[in-house]
Coordinates of C-alpha atoms in Angstrom, one line a residue:
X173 CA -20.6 -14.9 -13.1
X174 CA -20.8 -10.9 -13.4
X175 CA -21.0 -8.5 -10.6
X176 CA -22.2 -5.2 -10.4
X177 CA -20.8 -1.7 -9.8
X178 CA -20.4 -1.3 -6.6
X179 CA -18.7 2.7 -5.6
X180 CA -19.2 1.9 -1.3
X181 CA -18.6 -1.2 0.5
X182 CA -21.7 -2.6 2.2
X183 CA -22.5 -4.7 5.5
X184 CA -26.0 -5.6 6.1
X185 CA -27.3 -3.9 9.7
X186 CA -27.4 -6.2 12.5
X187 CA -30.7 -5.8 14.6
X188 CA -29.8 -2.9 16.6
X189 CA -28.9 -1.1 13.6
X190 CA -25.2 -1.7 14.3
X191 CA -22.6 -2.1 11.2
X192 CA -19.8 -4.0 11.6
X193 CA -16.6 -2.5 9.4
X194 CA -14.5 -5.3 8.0
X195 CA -12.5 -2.6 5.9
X196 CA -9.6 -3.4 8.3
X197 CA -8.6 -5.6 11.6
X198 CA -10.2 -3.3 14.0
X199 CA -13.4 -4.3 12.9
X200 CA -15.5 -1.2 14.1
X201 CA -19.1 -1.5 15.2
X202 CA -20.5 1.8 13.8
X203 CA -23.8 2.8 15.1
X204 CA -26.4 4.5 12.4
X205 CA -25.2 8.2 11.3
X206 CA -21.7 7.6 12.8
X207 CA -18.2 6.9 11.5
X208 CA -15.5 4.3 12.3
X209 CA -12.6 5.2 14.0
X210 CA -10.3 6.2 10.9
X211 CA -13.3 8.2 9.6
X212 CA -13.3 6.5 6.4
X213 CA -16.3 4.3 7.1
X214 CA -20.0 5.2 7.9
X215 CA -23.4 3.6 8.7
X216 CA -25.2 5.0 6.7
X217 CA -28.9 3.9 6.6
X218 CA -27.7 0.7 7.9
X219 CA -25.3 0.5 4.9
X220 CA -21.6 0.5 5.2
X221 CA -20.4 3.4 3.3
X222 CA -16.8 4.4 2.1
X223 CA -17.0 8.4 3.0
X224 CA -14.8 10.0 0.6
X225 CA -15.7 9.8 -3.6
X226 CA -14.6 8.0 -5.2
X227 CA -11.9 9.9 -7.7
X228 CA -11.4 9.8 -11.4
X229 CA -9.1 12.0 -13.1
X230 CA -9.3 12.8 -16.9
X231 CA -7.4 14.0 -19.6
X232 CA -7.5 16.9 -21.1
X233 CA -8.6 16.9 -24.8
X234 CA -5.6 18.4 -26.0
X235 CA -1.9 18.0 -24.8
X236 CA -1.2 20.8 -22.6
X237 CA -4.1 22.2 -22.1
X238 CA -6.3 21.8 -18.4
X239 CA -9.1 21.0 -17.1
X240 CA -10.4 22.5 -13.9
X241 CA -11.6 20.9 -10.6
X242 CA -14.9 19.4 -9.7
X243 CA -16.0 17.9 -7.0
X244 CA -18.7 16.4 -5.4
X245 CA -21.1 14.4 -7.7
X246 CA -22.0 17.0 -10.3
X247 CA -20.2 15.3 -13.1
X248 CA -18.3 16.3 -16.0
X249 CA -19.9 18.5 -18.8
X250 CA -17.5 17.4 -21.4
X251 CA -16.3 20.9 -22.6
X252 CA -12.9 20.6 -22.5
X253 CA -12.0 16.6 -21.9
X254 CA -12.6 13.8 -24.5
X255 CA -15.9 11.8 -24.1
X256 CA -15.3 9.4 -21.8
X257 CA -14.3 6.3 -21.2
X258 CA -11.4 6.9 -23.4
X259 CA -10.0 10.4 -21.3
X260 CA -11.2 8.6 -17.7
X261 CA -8.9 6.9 -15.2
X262 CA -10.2 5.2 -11.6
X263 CA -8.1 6.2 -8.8
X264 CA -7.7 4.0 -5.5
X265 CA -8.7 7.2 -3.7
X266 CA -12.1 6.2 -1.9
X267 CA -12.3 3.2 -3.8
X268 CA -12.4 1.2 -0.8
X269 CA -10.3 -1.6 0.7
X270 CA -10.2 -5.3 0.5
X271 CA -9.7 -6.6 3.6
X272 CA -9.9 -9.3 4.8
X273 CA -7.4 -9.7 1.8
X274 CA -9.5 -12.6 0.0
X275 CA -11.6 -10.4 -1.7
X276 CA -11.0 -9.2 -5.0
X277 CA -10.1 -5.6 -5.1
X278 CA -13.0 -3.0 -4.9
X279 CA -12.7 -2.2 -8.2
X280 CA -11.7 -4.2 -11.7
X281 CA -12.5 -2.0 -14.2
X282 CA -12.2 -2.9 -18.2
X283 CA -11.4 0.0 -20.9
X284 CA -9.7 0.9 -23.9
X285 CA -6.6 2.5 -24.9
X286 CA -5.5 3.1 -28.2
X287 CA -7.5 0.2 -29.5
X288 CA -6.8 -2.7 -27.0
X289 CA -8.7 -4.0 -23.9
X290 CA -7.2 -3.0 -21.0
X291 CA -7.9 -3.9 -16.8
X292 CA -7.4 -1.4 -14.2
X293 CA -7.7 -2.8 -10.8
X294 CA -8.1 -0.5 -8.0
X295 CA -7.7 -0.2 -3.9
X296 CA -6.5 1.4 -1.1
X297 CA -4.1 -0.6 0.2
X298 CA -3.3 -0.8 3.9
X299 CA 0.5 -0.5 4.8
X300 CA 2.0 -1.1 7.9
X301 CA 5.6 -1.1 6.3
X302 CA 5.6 2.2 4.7
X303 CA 7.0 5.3 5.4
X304 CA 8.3 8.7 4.2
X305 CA 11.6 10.0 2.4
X306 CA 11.9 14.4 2.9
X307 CA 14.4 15.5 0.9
X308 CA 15.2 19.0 2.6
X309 CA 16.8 21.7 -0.2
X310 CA 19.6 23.1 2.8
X311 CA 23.0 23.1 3.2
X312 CA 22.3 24.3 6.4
X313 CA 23.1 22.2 9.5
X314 CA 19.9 20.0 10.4
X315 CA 21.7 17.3 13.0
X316 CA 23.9 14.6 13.5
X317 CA 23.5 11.3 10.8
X318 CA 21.1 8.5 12.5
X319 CA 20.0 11.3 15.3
X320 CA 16.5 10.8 16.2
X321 CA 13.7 12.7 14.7
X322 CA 10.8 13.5 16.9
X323 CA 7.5 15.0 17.0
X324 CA 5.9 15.4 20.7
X325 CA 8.7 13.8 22.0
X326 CA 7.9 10.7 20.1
X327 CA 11.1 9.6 17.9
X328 CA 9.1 9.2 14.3
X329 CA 12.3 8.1 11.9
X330 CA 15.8 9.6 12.0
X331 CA 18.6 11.9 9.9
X332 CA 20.2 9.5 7.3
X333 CA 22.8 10.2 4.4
X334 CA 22.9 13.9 3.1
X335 CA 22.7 14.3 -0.3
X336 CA 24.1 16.8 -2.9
X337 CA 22.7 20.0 -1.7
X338 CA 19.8 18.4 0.1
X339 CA 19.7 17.2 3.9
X340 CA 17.9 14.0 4.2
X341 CA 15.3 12.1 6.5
X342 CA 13.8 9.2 6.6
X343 CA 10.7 8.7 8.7
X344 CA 8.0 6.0 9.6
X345 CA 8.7 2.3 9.1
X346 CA 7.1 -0.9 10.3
X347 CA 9.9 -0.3 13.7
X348 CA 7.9 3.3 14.4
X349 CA 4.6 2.4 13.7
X350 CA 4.3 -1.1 15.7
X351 CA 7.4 -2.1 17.5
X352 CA 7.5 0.5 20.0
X353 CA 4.9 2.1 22.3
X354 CA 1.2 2.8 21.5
X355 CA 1.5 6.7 21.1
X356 CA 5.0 6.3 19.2
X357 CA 3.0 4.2 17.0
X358 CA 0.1 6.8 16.7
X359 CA 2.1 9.9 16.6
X360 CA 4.3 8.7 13.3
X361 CA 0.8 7.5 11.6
X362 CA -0.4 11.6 12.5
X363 CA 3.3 12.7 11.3
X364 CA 2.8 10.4 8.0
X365 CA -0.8 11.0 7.3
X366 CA 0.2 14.8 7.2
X367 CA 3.3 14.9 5.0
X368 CA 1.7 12.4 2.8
X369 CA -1.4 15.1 2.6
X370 CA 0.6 17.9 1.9
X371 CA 0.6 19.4 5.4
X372 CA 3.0 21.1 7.3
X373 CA 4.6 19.1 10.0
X374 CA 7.2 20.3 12.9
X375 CA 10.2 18.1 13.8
X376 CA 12.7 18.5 16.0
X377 CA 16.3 16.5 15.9
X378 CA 18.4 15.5 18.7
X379 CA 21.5 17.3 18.7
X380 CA 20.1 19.4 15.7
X381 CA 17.4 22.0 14.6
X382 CA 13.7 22.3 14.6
X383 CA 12.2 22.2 11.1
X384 CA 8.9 22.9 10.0
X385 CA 8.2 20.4 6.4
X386 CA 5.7 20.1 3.9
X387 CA 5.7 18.9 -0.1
X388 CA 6.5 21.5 -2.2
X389 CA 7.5 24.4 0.5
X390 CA 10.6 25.9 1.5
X391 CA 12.1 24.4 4.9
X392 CA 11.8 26.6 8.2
X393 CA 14.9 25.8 10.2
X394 CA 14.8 27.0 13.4
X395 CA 12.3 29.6 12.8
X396 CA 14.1 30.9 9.5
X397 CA 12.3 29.9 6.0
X398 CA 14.9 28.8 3.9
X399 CA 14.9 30.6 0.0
X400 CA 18.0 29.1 -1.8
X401 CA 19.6 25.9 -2.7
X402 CA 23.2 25.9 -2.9
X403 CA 24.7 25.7 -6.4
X404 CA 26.9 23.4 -6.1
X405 CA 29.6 22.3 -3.4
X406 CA 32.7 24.6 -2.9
X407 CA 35.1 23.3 -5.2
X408 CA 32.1 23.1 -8.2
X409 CA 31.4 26.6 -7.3
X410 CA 35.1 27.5 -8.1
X411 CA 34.4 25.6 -11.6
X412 CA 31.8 27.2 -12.3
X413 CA 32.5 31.1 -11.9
X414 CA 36.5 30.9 -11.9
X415 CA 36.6 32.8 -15.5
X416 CA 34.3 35.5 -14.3
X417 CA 36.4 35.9 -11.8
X418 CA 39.9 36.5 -13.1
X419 CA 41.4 39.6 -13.4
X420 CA 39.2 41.1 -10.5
X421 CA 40.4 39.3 -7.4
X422 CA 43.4 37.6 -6.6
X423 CA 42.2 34.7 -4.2
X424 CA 38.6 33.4 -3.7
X425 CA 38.0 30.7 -1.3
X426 CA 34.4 29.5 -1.3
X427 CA 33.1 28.5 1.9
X428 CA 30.9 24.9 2.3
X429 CA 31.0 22.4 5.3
X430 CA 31.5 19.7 2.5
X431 CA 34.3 20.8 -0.1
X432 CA 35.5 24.6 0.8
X433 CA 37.4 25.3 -2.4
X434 CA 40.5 28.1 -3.3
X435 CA 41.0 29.3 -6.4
X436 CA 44.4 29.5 -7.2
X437 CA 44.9 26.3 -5.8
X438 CA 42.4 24.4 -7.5
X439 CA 42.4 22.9 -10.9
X440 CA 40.5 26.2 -12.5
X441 CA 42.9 28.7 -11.2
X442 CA 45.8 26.5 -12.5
X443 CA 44.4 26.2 -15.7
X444 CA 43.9 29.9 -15.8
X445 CA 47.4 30.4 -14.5
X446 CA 46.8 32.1 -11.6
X447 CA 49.7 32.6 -9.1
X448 CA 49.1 30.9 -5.9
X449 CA 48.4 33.7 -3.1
X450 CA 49.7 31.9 0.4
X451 CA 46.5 31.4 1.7
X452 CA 46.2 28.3 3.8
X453 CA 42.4 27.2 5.4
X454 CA 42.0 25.2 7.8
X455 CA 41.2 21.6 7.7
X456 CA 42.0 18.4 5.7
X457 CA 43.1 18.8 2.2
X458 CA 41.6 16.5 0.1
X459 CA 43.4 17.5 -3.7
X460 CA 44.4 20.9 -4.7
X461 CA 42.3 23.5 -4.2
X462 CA 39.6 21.7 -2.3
X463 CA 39.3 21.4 1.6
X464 CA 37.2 19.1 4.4
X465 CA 36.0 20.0 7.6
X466 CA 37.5 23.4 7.5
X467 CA 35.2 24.3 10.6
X468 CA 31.8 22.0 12.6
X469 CA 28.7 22.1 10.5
X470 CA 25.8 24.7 11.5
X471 CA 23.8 27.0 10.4
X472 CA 26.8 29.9 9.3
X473 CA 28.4 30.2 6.2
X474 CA 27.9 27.6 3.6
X475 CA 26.4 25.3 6.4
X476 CA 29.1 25.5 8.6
X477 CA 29.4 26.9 12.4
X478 CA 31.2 30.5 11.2
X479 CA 29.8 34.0 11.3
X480 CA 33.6 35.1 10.5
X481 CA 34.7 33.9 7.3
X482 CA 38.4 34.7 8.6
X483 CA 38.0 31.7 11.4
X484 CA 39.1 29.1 8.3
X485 CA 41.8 30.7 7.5
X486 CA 45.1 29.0 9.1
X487 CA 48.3 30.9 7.6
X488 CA 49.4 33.2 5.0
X489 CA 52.3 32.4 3.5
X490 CA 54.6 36.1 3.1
X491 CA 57.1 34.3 0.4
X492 CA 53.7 33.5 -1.7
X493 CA 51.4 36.8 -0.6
X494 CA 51.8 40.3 -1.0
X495 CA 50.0 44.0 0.3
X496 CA 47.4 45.0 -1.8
X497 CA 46.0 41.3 -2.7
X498 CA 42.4 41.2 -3.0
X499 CA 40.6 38.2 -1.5
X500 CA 37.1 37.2 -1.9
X501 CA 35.4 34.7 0.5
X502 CA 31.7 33.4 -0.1
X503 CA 29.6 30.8 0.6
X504 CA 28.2 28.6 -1.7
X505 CA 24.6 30.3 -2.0
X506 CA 25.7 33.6 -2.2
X507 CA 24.1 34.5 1.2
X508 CA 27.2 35.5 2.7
X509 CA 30.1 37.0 1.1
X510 CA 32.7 39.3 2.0
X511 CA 35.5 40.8 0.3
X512 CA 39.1 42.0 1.9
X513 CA 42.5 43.2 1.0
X514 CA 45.6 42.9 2.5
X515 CA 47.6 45.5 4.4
X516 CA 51.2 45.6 5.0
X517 CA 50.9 43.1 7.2
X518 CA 49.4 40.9 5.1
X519 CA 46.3 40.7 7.4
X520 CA 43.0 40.9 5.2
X521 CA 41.1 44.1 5.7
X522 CA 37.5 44.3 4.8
X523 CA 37.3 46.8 2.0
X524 CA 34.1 47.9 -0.4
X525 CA 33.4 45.4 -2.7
X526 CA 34.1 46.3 -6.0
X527 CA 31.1 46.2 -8.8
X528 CA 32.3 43.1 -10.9
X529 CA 32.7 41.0 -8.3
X530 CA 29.5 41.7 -6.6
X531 CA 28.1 40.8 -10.4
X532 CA 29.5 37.1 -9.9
X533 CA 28.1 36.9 -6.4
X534 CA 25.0 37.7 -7.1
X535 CA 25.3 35.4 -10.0
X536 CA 25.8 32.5 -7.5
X537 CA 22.5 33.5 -6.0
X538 CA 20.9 33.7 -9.5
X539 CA 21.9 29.9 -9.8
X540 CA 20.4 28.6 -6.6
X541 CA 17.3 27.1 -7.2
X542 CA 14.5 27.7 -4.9
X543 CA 14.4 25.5 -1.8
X544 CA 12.0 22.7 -1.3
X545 CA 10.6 20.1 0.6
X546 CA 10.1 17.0 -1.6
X547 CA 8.2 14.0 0.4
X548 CA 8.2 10.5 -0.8
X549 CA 6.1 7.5 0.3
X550 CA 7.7 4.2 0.3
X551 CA 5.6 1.6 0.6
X552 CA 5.6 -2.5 0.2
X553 CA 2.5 -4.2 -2.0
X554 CA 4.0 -7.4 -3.0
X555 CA 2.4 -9.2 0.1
X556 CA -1.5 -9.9 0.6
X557 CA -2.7 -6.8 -1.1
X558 CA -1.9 -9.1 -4.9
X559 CA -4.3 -11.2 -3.7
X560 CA -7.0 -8.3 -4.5
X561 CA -5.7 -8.7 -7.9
X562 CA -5.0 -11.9 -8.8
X563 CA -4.9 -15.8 -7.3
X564 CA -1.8 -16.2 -8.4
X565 CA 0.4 -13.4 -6.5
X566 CA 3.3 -13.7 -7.7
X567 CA 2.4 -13.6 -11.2
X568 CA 1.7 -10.2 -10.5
X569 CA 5.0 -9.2 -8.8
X570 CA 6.8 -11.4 -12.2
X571 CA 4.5 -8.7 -14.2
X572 CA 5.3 -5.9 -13.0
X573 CA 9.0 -6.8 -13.1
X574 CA 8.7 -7.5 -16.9
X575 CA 7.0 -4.0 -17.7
X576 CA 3.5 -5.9 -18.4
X577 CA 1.6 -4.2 -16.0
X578 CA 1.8 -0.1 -14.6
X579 CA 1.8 1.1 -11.0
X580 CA 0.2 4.1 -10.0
X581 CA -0.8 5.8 -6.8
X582 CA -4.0 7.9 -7.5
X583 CA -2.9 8.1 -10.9
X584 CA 0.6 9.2 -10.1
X585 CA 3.5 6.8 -11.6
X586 CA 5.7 5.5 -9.1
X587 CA 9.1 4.3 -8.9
X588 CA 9.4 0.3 -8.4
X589 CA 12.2 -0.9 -6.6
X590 CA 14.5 -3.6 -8.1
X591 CA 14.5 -7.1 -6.4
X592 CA 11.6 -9.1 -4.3
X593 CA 8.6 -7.7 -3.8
X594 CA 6.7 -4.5 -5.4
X595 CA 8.3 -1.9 -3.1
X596 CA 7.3 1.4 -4.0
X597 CA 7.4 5.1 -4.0
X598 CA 5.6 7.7 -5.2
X599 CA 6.0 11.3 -5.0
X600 CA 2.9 12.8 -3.0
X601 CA 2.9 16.4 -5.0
X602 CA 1.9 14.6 -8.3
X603 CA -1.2 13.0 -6.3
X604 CA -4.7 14.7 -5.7
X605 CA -5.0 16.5 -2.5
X606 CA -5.7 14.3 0.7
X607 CA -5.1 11.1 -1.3
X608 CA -3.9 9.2 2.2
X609 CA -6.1 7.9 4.9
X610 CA -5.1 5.9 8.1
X611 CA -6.4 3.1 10.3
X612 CA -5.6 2.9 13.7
X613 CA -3.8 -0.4 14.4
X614 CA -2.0 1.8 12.8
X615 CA -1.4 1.9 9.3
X616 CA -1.8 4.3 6.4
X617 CA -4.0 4.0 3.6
X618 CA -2.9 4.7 0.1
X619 CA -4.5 4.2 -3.5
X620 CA -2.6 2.2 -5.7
X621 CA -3.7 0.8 -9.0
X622 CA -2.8 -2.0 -10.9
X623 CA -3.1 -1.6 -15.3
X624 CA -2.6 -4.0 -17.7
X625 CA -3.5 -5.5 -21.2
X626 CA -7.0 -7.8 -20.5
X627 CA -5.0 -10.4 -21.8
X628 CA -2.2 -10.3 -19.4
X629 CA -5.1 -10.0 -16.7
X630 CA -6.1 -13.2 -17.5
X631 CA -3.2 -15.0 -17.7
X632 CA -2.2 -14.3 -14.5
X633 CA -4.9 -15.6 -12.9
X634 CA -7.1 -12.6 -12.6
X635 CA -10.7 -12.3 -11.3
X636 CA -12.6 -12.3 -14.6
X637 CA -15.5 -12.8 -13.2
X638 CA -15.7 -8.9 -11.4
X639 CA -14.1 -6.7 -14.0
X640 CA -16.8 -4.0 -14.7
X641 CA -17.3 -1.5 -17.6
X642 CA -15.6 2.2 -17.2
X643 CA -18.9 3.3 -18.5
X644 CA -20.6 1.7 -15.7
X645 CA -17.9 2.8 -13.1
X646 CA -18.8 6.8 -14.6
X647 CA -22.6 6.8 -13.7
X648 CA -22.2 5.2 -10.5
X649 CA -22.9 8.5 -8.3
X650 CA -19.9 9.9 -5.3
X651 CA -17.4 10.6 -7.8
X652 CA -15.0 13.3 -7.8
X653 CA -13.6 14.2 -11.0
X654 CA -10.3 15.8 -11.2
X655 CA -7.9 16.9 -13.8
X656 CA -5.1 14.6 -14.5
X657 CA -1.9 16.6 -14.1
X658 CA -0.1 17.5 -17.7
X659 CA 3.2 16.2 -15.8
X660 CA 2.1 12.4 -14.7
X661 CA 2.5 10.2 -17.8
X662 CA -1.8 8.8 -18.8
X663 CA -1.9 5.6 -16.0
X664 CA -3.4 3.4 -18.8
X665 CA -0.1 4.1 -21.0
X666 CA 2.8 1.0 -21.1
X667 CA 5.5 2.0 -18.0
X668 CA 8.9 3.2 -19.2
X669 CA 12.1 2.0 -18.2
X670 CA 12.5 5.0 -15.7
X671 CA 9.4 4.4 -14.2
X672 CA 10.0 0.7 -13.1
X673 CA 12.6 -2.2 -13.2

């Protein structure tokens, strides 16, 4: 048995005209010219209809170069991109869903690449266990690990691990979106519907700042946009410009709420035989040179509480330190930096700082590189979703494992996790604009698409019987053509070992 195209989803009218939605457990009865609650569903004419186009991106004819936008249903002239179906790829985005999960998924599409018969098969998947990952470019204080992060007072995910230069968050998850109340549920699915759509989102964290997100812009913490990321931790930064920095100053101690390092203590300054200068900072000493918890994290120097560099410094020693030694202190962006030089009295006085050494601190600030937001969804489609794609489920988790079939998110690769399941993520920047949609039990929406060899299909235990043509996919009408990004790998190619298990 073959089936035919079908771009919307569609219900027959009951006698009053009224659709019922079966696109997701709510089961919305939709009067004629109105939409469903998640506004992805319409009665249109007494047909159920899937709002958004249906999106296809295409490749550019020749590597590098781009194609521009379309939209709407105006179609593709064929100028720049190869004829189709070779240079055409079917996104999940307003391809539909498949619930209840017994049906195959809305689309299985059949191509070619590079000579062999290939499957696509596309949905948006609903995901109650999903969530978001914000990698924040700051070394600047943003709150306490595991403190709550809120929007309206709602607590939406919390601070976990920092990572190297980057503060991090984790938000949503099945615990946030259904196992507390009703409008904690409803305000994460609003925080994650955002970030995942590239809009700007306000947090604020117990104990900690207020941050305003969003992929691919700076931070604003606390009202300030943030412009660089550190170059490195305090003792790296001692690595790094050490060199450029003998012969003009007798001490530097870089200031950083993780590592503050000092130069002629560290490795560097040994191996550039610099005479220790007596300086003592505060704090614990990990090895030479390099010193924790010199002062409480904040939003000062180097992401620590300071405004006064002196505060870290404990003792000079007057057996090891002499008048007239030139000290250096700067943080690890080149933000703040100051430069001193001792009196008789061996106490630092700020003096004018001298042109090579402001060289080297700008130089820091040259090697910062720009502070972003990155987002990344995390979601789970090893459960009923495979059932879209196969009657055999976990022949589909067993091929994706073994490399045999690509995961993509509106044509975006992803990264699958090791272990059970097909856990996910997927960077939302590489996907097409407002790729995500919600329902309101609640749960987002996502695209996802599913491409292997025909073959494989089969033996898996796909549904044969409902692949369709690209070609007939292409002159279905509501598409929306995009360009596929030169940076996301063709979704039709074989996954690479970085890409999944």
């Amino acid at each position: 048995m073959s089936h035919a195209v079908a771009p919307v989803s569609q219900n027959p009218a009951s006698k009053d005209d009224v659709v019922r939605c079966d696109a997701c457990p709510v089961l919305c009865r939709i009067r004629p010219g109105k939409a469903g609650a998640c506004d992805r569903y319409a009665n249109v004419e007494g047909v159920l209809t899937r709002v958004d186009p249906l999106v296809i991106t295409e490749r550019a004819a020749s590597e590098g170069s781009v194609v521009p936008f379309l939209s709407g249903s105006e179609g593709w002239n064929g100028s720049v991109a190869a004829p189709p179906p070779a240079a055409s790829f079917v996104t999940g985005i307003g391809a539909g869903t498949t619930y209840p999960d017994y049906k195959p998924a809305p689309f299985i599409v059949s191509s070619q690449h590079d000579g062999v018969d290939m499957v696509t098969v596309v949905t948006e998947g609903i995901f109650s266990y999903c969530g978001v990952k914000v990698k924040i470019d700051t070394d600047r204080y943003l709150g306490p690990e595991q403190a709550a992060v809120r929007v309206n007072g709602e607590a939406v995910g919390h601070v976990t691990t920092a990572e190297y230069g980057s503060q991090m968050l984790s938000l949503g998850g099945v615990h946030h979106l259904t196992g507390g109340s009703k409008k904690e549920g409803n305000v994460t699915c609003d925080t994650l519907l955002a970030l995942c759509n590239k809009q700007a989102v306000t947090l604020q964290i117990d104990g900690g700042s207020e941050l305003i997100v969003q992929a691919g812009k700076p931070p604003v913490v606390n009202g300030t946009p943030e412009a660089r990321m550190r170059v490195g931790c305090g003792s790296a930064t001692i690595g790094i410009f050490a060199k450029q920095w003998l012969g003009h100053a007798d001490e530097v101690i870089v200031v950083d709420d993780h590592i503050t390092g000092v130069l002629t203590e560290h490795q560097a300054g040994r191996f550039l035989d610099m005479p220790l200068s007596g300086i003592r900072v505060r704090g614990r000493k990990s090895t030479p040179g390099r010193y924790f918890q010199v002062a409480d994290p904040g939003l000062g120097w180097g992401g620590t509480n300071i405004s006064d560099p002196l505060e870290i410094v404990e003792s000079i020693d007057a057996k090891a330190a002499w008048p007239g030694m030139k000290l250096l202190m700067v943080s690890t962006t080149g933000e703040h930096s100051a430069w001193y030089v001792l009196d008789d009295q061996l106490k630092p006085q700020p003096a004018e700082m001298p042109a090579p050494i402001r060289v080297v601190v700008d130089r820091i600030a040259e090697n910062c590189e720009p502070s972003l937001c990155t987002v990344l969804f995390m979601a789970g489609a090893g459960g009923s979703l495979r059932a879209g794609v196969t009657e055999n489920p976990v022949r589909l988790t067993l091929s994706v494992k073994d490399r045999l079939t690509r995961v993509t998110s509106g044509g975006a690769p992803v990264y699958v996790w090791p272990g059970g399941g097909i856990t996910y993520m997927v960077d939302v920047a590489r996907m097409p604009d407002n790729s995500f949609g919600y329902v309101p039990t609640p749960a987002l929406v996502a695209p996802i698409e599913f491409t292997l060899q025909r073959d494989d299909y089969a033996a898996l235990g796909g549904h044969m019987d409902y692949v369709v043509q690209l070609e007939d996919v292409l002159q279905a009408g509501r598409l929306s053509k995009l360009a596929q990004r030169a940076d996301n790998p063709w979704p039709i190619s074989r996954p690479t070992a970085e890409e999944q298990p």
